[in-house]
Amino acid sequence: MPAKLEPWRAVRRHAAAGAIVLALLGAGLPAAAADDKQPDLTRFYRQKVAWTACEGAQAPEDLQCGKVTVPLDYARPGAGTLDLALARFRASGEKRGSLLLNFGGPGGPGVSELAASGDDFMDLSDGYDVVSFDPRGVGRSSPVSCGSDPFGGAGVTVGTDEALRDPQAVLRQLQKAARECAKHSGPVLPHIGTVNASRDLDVIRQALGDDELNYLGFSYGTRLGAVYATQFPGKVGRMALDGVDTLTESLTRQGLAGAAGQQVALDDFLDWCVQDVGCPFGQDARAAREAVVRLVRSMDEDPVPTPFSGTFSGQDLVGALGQALYSRDMWPSLERALALLVEDGDTRGVEAFATGGLAPGPPGERHRPAPPADGGLVDQEDVPLDNLPAALMAINCADDPDRPTARQITRDLGRLRAAYEEASPVFGRFRLTQFLLCYGRPRGTDFIRERVKDVDTPRMLLVGTRGDPATPYRWTVQTAERLGPSAVVLDNKGDGHTGYASSKCVRGKVDAFLLYGSLPASGSSCGSGNGGGARP
């Protein structure tokens, strides 16, 4: 998903700190500000991961699973804990440590993604144990959920003419959505976000036995890497960030950029689709674009009944399209899924995209109860199918300090709707809803916008793709300027979200850096047409 795709404070060392603080610093914890008393996190930093064979029919035989335990609240480590799910492929060559992967989202589970796409990273196992994890609130790690309707009905409501006549009804829907998410998410929800996930990342680093964090982050994972570099600059090893997220733009501007980028990707898909006689929208590209808009609107007015989720609305379809369009490799599957929907009213194909590739379960099992209060891992089959959109919203809202007031929403709803629909007649309402869904939630942190800059770390590699529909290339340039001289930019003149899987050139330069420390000159480029499709 788009990096949209967190809260704690970086602190300074002080020579007069007490013996306990010095011991914690030796374990890799962030130092305390001059007179702050640091909570005792020793027990978390003394963990070692116990690896075992992963369970489940789809787990590769050589994939190992484990867990680490982290505080629910780093300010009050005695107030509860969370277990975080880990998975790894062991190094096949001479091991120089571990390489942690984050596949983006926010809300994307790392364990299942590593199991599915581990072959893409086998070259890196020449030097590393290749490791990924489910961040807090994601996957098996205390997954958040918003119940039977991830948007609480607001997804359909926000863009209607009725909403403009009665904005108070929209506010009520948004407040209802916030309450439902809190109800179904358990105690992790107030402590979700990138700032806490970054602290978790450092506990994982120590539990893996590494003095420094070697890291490859995609999309939202670049935000997580940048936050880690700010909080733990002395622990950064080799860090590569691909599909670079913004650190400064508000959710409003992110939403507009995302809607425009996804509309371009949809237009490209339809241009391709209409060349095939099996395209469900015919063989004329302009007519196909109009047909998609009509399909979304008709499904919002009359959602399609499904045996698994109850109903599937136009906004549910838009969410599924957004997932599928990140990769050209998925276009044939998307065409087949849309043909099933248009011709037979069968939603199973598009629902799989909407849930991050997970097939809908039996009736009554789409949404699970809230995660266990003790913070233990949940079984894979108990991860709610709305965890991806629920976690995306929770993390993005936690990372953003802006909260529109009721008065602002009432005043600006018409203008915002027009701007979003101009950016995309298909994705505009969906993106506007995502922005507004922060209403009714606690204010997010200002740490990322104000503090993540001018990092004092070894040089890191940032990859930006010119035709990226989710993270515009300008975000790579802006983030590099913000991070300072440590950031080295690789310009990928290709298409698709991220470059590692779509470009042999990008893959080669990223692997050379991570394995051997060989960095390209800042501003160097990879040409288009390197083969392969971008991975979501």
XYZ file of C-alpha atoms in Angstrom:
536
model
C 0.000 0.000 0.000
C 1.014 3.590 -0.243
C 3.236 4.691 2.422
C 0.502 6.000 4.362
C 2.854 4.021 4.462
C 4.037 6.578 16.377
C 5.209 8.090 19.071
C 8.347 8.555 21.234
C 11.132 11.023 21.749
C 14.800 10.798 20.847
C 16.905 11.536 23.919
C 20.458 12.635 24.638
C 23.269 10.947 26.528
C 24.361 12.458 29.803
C 27.597 11.634 31.548
C 26.038 11.785 34.986
C 23.373 9.173 34.234
C 22.952 6.448 36.813
C 24.338 2.952 36.546
C 21.030 1.462 35.372
C 20.769 3.954 32.519
C 24.369 3.267 31.501
C 23.647 -0.442 31.411
C 20.616 0.138 29.234
C 22.601 2.327 26.873
C 25.113 -0.455 26.513
C 22.255 -2.712 25.398
C 21.348 -0.226 22.684
C 18.482 1.737 24.250
C 17.966 5.398 23.406
C 19.720 7.604 25.932
C 17.688 9.779 28.286
C 17.579 13.527 28.183
C 19.759 15.224 30.769
C 17.568 14.864 33.823
C 14.992 12.314 32.641
C 14.660 9.047 34.487
C 14.626 6.234 31.977
C 12.176 3.333 32.448
C 13.958 0.042 33.040
C 13.769 -1.945 29.784
C 16.556 -4.364 30.653
C 14.447 -7.514 30.485
C 13.315 -6.722 26.965
C 16.870 -6.134 25.755
C 18.124 -9.385 27.265
C 15.916 -11.576 25.067
C 17.169 -14.061 22.532
C 14.897 -15.405 19.810
C 14.052 -19.117 20.050
C 13.625 -20.228 16.429
C 11.449 -23.173 15.460
C 9.971 -24.529 12.245
C 7.010 -22.439 11.078
C 3.606 -24.075 11.266
C 1.127 -24.044 8.413
C 0.842 -25.809 5.109
C 2.044 -22.804 3.100
C 5.214 -22.161 5.124
C 8.425 -23.100 3.268
C 10.354 -25.898 4.966
C 13.416 -23.722 5.522
C 11.477 -20.814 7.027
C 11.856 -20.487 10.799
C 9.527 -18.609 13.142
C 9.988 -16.963 16.516
C 8.860 -14.017 18.592
C 10.065 -11.176 20.777
C 8.232 -9.482 23.625
C 8.035 -5.679 23.824
C 6.345 -3.246 26.213
C 2.822 -2.213 25.330
C 3.778 1.279 26.538
C 7.477 2.190 26.578
C 6.831 4.900 29.163
C 5.283 2.289 31.497
C 6.945 -1.054 30.696
C 5.228 -2.752 33.608
C 1.745 -1.974 32.242
C 1.609 -4.881 29.799
C 3.472 -6.517 26.949
C 3.022 -7.537 23.319
C 4.509 -10.458 21.435
C 5.728 -9.725 17.902
C 5.844 -12.525 15.319
C 9.160 -13.061 13.476
C 10.280 -15.249 10.596
C 13.667 -15.834 8.959
C 15.545 -17.611 6.235
C 18.975 -18.502 7.596
C 22.107 -17.289 5.840
C 23.443 -19.710 3.252
C 26.820 -17.989 2.928
C 29.184 -16.406 5.419
C 26.883 -14.642 7.864
C 27.522 -11.001 8.774
C 24.366 -10.621 10.841
C 20.662 -10.235 10.157
C 18.841 -8.119 7.562
C 15.378 -6.952 8.623
C 12.708 -6.390 5.963
C 9.560 -4.302 6.164
C 7.281 -4.703 3.155
C 5.209 -1.572 3.695
C 1.559 -0.783 4.149
C 1.371 0.444 6.774
C -0.413 -2.666 7.921
C 1.392 -5.252 5.811
C 2.367 -8.415 7.748
C 6.013 -9.325 7.301
C 5.874 -12.999 8.253
C 3.365 -14.132 5.627
C 4.954 -11.873 2.998
C 8.405 -13.333 3.626
C 6.943 -16.833 3.375
C 5.349 -15.951 0.031
C 8.176 -13.942 -1.543
C 11.314 -15.271 0.121
C 12.812 -16.302 -3.227
C 13.133 -12.601 -4.120
C 15.663 -12.151 -1.321
C 17.741 -15.311 -1.528
C 20.759 -13.440 -2.935
C 20.823 -11.456 0.300
C 21.022 -14.686 2.318
C 24.582 -15.036 1.023
C 25.488 -12.661 3.828
C 22.517 -12.375 6.140
C 19.784 -14.155 7.988
C 16.851 -12.560 6.142
C 14.241 -11.646 8.779
C 10.827 -10.021 8.765
C 8.189 -9.365 11.411
C 4.566 -8.431 12.006
C 4.627 -4.933 13.580
C 2.423 -4.205 16.570
C -1.242 -4.216 15.551
C -0.484 -6.145 12.351
C -0.830 -9.792 11.355
C -0.314 -12.132 14.304
C 0.997 -9.323 16.556
C -2.170 -8.164 18.374
C -4.013 -7.342 15.119
C -6.320 -4.351 15.129
C -9.756 -4.510 13.518
C -12.744 -2.267 12.940
C -15.426 -4.943 12.998
C -17.878 -5.797 10.264
C -17.347 -2.544 8.345
C -13.806 -1.091 8.356
C -15.169 2.355 7.528
C -18.236 2.257 9.740
C -20.402 3.181 6.765
C -18.477 6.416 6.244
C -16.847 5.147 3.059
C -20.144 5.252 1.223
C -21.486 8.305 3.049
C -18.694 10.865 2.648
C -18.904 11.490 -1.082
C -22.665 11.725 -1.487
C -24.710 14.852 -2.145
C -26.654 14.042 1.033
C -23.404 14.389 2.984
C -22.912 17.915 1.686
C -26.435 18.837 2.767
C -25.967 17.260 6.204
C -22.267 17.201 7.250
C -23.322 16.344 10.805
C -24.373 12.929 9.537
C -20.828 12.425 8.225
C -19.393 13.397 11.594
C -21.631 10.868 13.308
C -20.481 8.161 10.880
C -16.838 9.041 11.487
C -17.284 8.954 15.256
C -19.037 5.612 14.946
C -16.137 4.263 12.891
C -13.614 5.409 15.510
C -15.609 3.737 18.305
C -15.896 0.484 16.357
C -12.156 0.385 15.722
C -11.421 0.984 19.414
C -13.939 -1.688 20.401
C -12.468 -4.393 18.159
C -8.756 -3.602 18.447
C -7.887 -4.246 22.073
C -5.282 -2.447 24.213
C -2.706 -2.073 21.418
C -4.627 0.654 19.564
C -3.526 3.642 21.736
C 0.100 2.461 21.409
C 0.231 1.750 17.696
C 2.298 3.804 15.257
C 5.753 4.155 13.747
C 7.505 5.703 16.727
C 6.673 2.711 18.914
C 7.287 0.303 16.022
C 10.777 1.776 15.678
C 11.490 1.089 19.328
C 10.254 -2.454 18.754
C 12.684 -2.686 15.849
C 15.571 -1.941 18.173
C 14.468 -4.629 20.631
C 14.336 -7.070 17.702
C 17.843 -6.005 16.608
C 19.241 -6.751 20.049
C 17.334 -10.052 20.342
C 18.868 -11.148 17.015
C 22.328 -10.514 18.460
C 23.223 -7.636 16.126
C 25.163 -4.548 17.201
C 23.720 -2.599 14.257
C 20.475 -2.726 12.313
C 20.824 -3.771 8.681
C 17.515 -2.958 7.035
C 15.594 -2.962 3.755
C 12.279 -1.104 3.846
C 9.694 -0.684 1.102
C 7.121 2.119 0.879
C 5.840 2.704 4.430
C 8.903 0.727 5.554
C 10.991 3.716 4.484
C 9.170 5.858 7.039
C 9.915 3.272 9.694
C 13.593 3.209 8.687
C 13.867 7.015 8.793
C 12.319 7.131 12.267
C 14.721 4.428 13.462
C 17.684 6.380 12.063
C 16.545 9.410 14.059
C 16.029 7.572 17.328
C 18.961 5.186 17.161
C 21.568 6.825 14.888
C 24.437 4.954 16.524
C 22.798 1.597 15.762
C 22.257 2.081 12.005
C 24.186 -0.363 9.841
C 23.416 -0.685 6.136
C 19.969 0.760 5.409
C 18.201 0.804 2.032
C 14.827 2.521 1.549
C 12.829 1.798 -1.637
C 9.662 3.706 -2.630
C 10.356 6.566 -0.245
C 7.526 7.949 1.855
C 6.971 11.571 2.758
C 7.961 12.783 6.217
C 6.315 16.176 6.027
C 3.163 16.205 3.917
C -0.176 16.105 5.712
C -2.604 13.254 5.199
C -4.718 15.612 3.076
C -1.912 16.161 0.579
C -0.867 12.504 0.735
C -4.417 11.511 -0.106
C -4.580 13.813 -3.119
C -1.212 12.567 -4.410
C -2.263 8.968 -3.864
C -5.598 9.397 -5.633
C -3.927 10.972 -8.668
C -1.238 8.300 -8.811
C -3.717 5.454 -8.537
C -5.907 6.971 -11.256
C -2.909 6.965 -13.604
C -2.241 3.332 -12.699
C -5.906 2.428 -13.313
C -5.864 4.183 -16.695
C -2.716 2.249 -17.636
C -4.379 -1.012 -16.593
C -7.483 -0.258 -18.652
C -5.373 0.661 -21.689
C -3.846 -2.807 -21.361
C -7.128 -4.562 -20.562
C -9.051 -3.327 -23.605
C -6.487 -4.950 -25.891
C -7.859 -8.314 -24.724
C -11.225 -9.555 -25.945
C -11.810 -10.919 -22.439
C -11.696 -7.469 -20.833
C -15.019 -7.055 -18.975
C -15.201 -3.356 -19.916
C -14.999 -3.798 -23.697
C -12.329 -2.740 -26.135
C -12.538 1.065 -25.947
C -10.336 2.666 -23.258
C -12.482 5.774 -22.760
C -15.655 3.718 -22.444
C -13.864 1.369 -20.035
C -12.927 4.275 -17.741
C -16.545 5.436 -17.683
C -17.722 1.866 -17.024
C -15.500 1.555 -13.952
C -16.905 4.791 -12.507
C -20.465 3.556 -13.097
C -19.659 0.183 -11.521
C -18.292 1.788 -8.349
C -21.254 4.133 -8.003
C -23.819 1.396 -8.630
C -22.195 -0.868 -6.027
C -22.203 1.966 -3.495
C -25.923 2.419 -4.091
C -26.624 -1.313 -4.140
C -23.768 -3.387 -2.611
C -23.305 -6.912 -3.929
C -24.331 -9.648 -1.456
C -21.517 -12.104 -0.660
C -21.560 -15.384 1.250
C -18.583 -14.287 3.340
C -18.623 -10.572 4.143
C -22.342 -9.836 3.908
C -22.052 -7.134 1.237
C -19.335 -5.695 -0.982
C -19.702 -1.984 -1.815
C -18.189 0.233 -4.457
C -15.737 1.598 -1.909
C -14.724 -1.972 -1.043
C -14.030 -2.444 -4.748
C -11.954 0.741 -4.887
C -9.851 -0.515 -1.980
C -9.278 -3.784 -3.835
C -8.290 -1.935 -7.017
C -5.817 0.141 -5.053
C -4.066 -2.998 -3.825
C -4.012 -4.716 -7.215
C -2.679 -1.751 -9.175
C 0.641 -1.555 -7.348
C 2.058 -4.250 -9.612
C 1.756 -4.910 -13.339
C 2.308 -8.584 -12.518
C -1.164 -8.605 -10.940
C -3.006 -7.197 -13.966
C -4.030 -10.578 -15.440
C -5.411 -11.689 -12.048
C -7.208 -8.366 -11.636
C -8.773 -8.686 -15.103
C -10.087 -12.160 -14.239
C -11.393 -11.008 -10.848
C -13.226 -8.061 -12.417
C -14.698 -10.303 -15.114
C -16.105 -12.592 -12.414
C -17.606 -9.584 -10.649
C -19.097 -7.909 -13.730
C -20.335 -11.041 -15.490
C -21.326 -13.294 -12.576
C -21.613 -11.027 -9.524
C -18.838 -13.111 -7.908
C -16.810 -10.983 -5.471
C -14.305 -13.608 -4.331
C -11.516 -12.484 -6.647
C -11.715 -8.790 -5.784
C -12.216 -9.576 -2.097
C -8.876 -11.376 -2.086
C -7.186 -8.171 -3.266
C -9.068 -6.129 -0.655
C -7.814 -8.376 2.156
C -4.188 -8.414 1.056
C -4.415 -11.741 -0.740
C -6.188 -13.633 2.024
C -9.123 -15.699 0.825
C -12.407 -14.996 2.609
C -13.217 -17.605 5.234
C -16.456 -19.422 5.973
C -19.596 -17.431 6.751
C -19.466 -15.632 10.087
C -15.660 -15.776 10.298
C -14.688 -12.661 8.355
C -14.245 -10.617 11.518
C -12.773 -12.155 14.641
C -13.041 -11.049 18.244
C -10.605 -8.500 19.613
C -7.042 -9.821 20.091
C -6.224 -11.376 23.473
C -5.659 -8.831 26.238
C -2.422 -10.545 27.315
C -0.650 -9.441 24.119
C 0.154 -12.974 22.953
C 0.401 -13.933 19.291
C -2.831 -14.903 17.550
C -3.103 -17.849 15.200
C -2.872 -16.971 11.521
C -6.452 -18.063 10.891
C -7.629 -15.672 13.612
C -6.182 -12.541 11.979
C -9.200 -10.379 11.016
C -9.568 -9.976 7.275
C -9.890 -6.219 7.699
C -6.570 -6.017 9.571
C -4.746 -4.431 6.629
C -7.067 -1.403 6.178
C -7.672 -1.138 9.929
C -3.937 -1.074 10.680
C -3.251 1.319 7.805
C -5.695 3.828 9.227
C -4.559 3.380 12.825
C -0.864 3.833 11.989
C -1.369 6.759 9.622
C -3.557 8.551 12.143
C -1.056 7.881 14.945
C 1.708 9.347 12.765
C -0.145 12.549 11.855
C -0.690 15.381 14.349
C -3.408 17.127 12.335
C -7.025 16.559 13.314
C -9.779 18.355 11.415
C -12.347 19.795 13.766
C -16.077 19.350 13.274
C -16.257 22.968 12.147
C -13.466 22.465 9.599
C -15.073 19.349 8.161
C -18.444 21.058 7.891
C -16.879 24.086 6.190
C -14.467 22.237 3.887
C -16.243 19.005 2.939
C -17.548 20.274 -0.400
C -14.193 21.769 -1.419
C -12.319 18.643 -0.370
C -14.696 16.347 -2.231
C -14.280 18.383 -5.408
C -10.479 18.352 -5.106
C -10.314 14.615 -4.470
C -12.737 13.759 -7.273
C -10.769 15.964 -9.652
C -7.649 14.001 -8.709
C -9.513 10.750 -9.378
C -13.181 10.027 -10.172
C -12.604 6.444 -8.935
C -10.244 6.789 -5.958
C -11.164 10.296 -4.799
C -13.957 9.422 -2.373
C -12.017 6.481 -0.943
C -8.959 8.642 -0.282
C -11.063 11.437 1.198
C -12.655 8.946 3.570
C -9.220 7.708 4.666
C -8.213 11.258 5.521
C -11.417 11.984 7.422
C -11.293 8.717 9.386
C -8.731 10.275 11.737
C -11.591 12.396 13.079
C -12.651 11.040 16.456
C -9.233 9.474 17.146
C -6.641 10.887 19.551
C -4.215 13.412 18.097
C -1.168 11.812 16.498
C 2.475 12.494 17.234
C 4.380 15.449 15.802
C 7.690 13.577 16.174
C 7.989 12.516 12.533
C 7.160 15.882 11.021
C 9.314 17.889 13.434
C 12.177 15.635 14.518
C 12.966 13.175 11.728
C 15.656 15.131 9.883
C 19.420 15.717 9.738
C 20.247 12.181 10.835
C 23.810 11.448 11.973
C 24.197 7.960 10.571
C 26.329 6.050 8.070
C 25.273 6.690 4.486
C 21.997 5.060 3.449
C 20.522 4.306 0.010
C 17.168 5.811 -1.061
C 15.488 4.482 -4.229
C 12.799 6.521 -5.988
C 10.849 5.313 -9.038
C 9.698 7.925 -11.542
C 6.423 6.162 -12.394
C 5.519 5.115 -8.851
C 1.729 5.479 -8.331
C 1.925 5.441 -4.532
C 5.094 7.238 -3.456
C 5.905 10.002 -5.977
C 9.545 10.445 -6.940
C 9.532 13.948 -5.460
C 9.058 12.386 -2.024
C 12.393 10.593 -2.454
C 14.134 13.869 -3.247
C 12.413 15.753 -0.416
C 13.095 13.036 2.149
C 16.748 12.790 1.104
C 17.155 16.544 1.542
C 15.485 16.330 4.929
C 17.602 13.424 6.175
C 20.768 15.244 5.134
C 24.165 14.175 3.768
C 23.696 10.577 4.896
C 21.065 9.999 2.173
C 22.211 8.770 -1.255
C 19.529 8.822 -4.010
C 19.168 6.242 -6.789
C 16.837 7.444 -9.568
C 14.882 4.519 -11.057
C 13.416 5.619 -14.388
C 10.753 2.909 -14.404
C 7.138 2.287 -13.444
C 5.377 0.584 -10.571
C 5.493 0.878 -6.816
C 9.107 0.402 -5.600
C 12.018 -0.666 -7.793
C 13.681 -3.699 -6.206
C 11.458 -6.324 -7.819
C 10.853 -4.478 -11.100
C 14.396 -3.481 -12.031
C 17.451 -5.711 -12.266
C 19.567 -2.575 -12.042
C 17.944 -1.450 -8.782
C 18.165 -4.929 -7.313
C 21.848 -5.174 -8.191
C 22.731 -1.819 -6.651
C 20.690 -2.452 -3.480
C 22.193 -5.923 -3.032
C 25.726 -4.616 -3.639
C 25.236 -2.003 -0.947
C 23.670 -4.315 1.618
C 26.127 -7.165 1.028
C 29.347 -5.307 0.318
C 28.808 -1.685 1.317
C 29.178 -0.491 -2.286
C 27.100 2.659 -2.805
C 26.266 4.227 -6.178
C 26.990 7.903 -6.595
C 24.134 10.045 -5.354
C 21.892 11.011 -8.260
C 22.870 8.013 -10.397
C 20.075 6.261 -12.216
C 18.671 2.986 -13.470
C 16.998 3.014 -16.884
C 13.496 1.785 -17.612
C 12.721 -1.566 -19.192
C 14.723 -3.775 -16.870
C 12.078 -6.478 -16.801
C 9.791 -7.735 -14.088
C 6.859 -6.139 -12.336
C 6.770 -4.176 -9.128
C 5.773 -6.101 -6.050
C 3.060 -4.605 -3.807
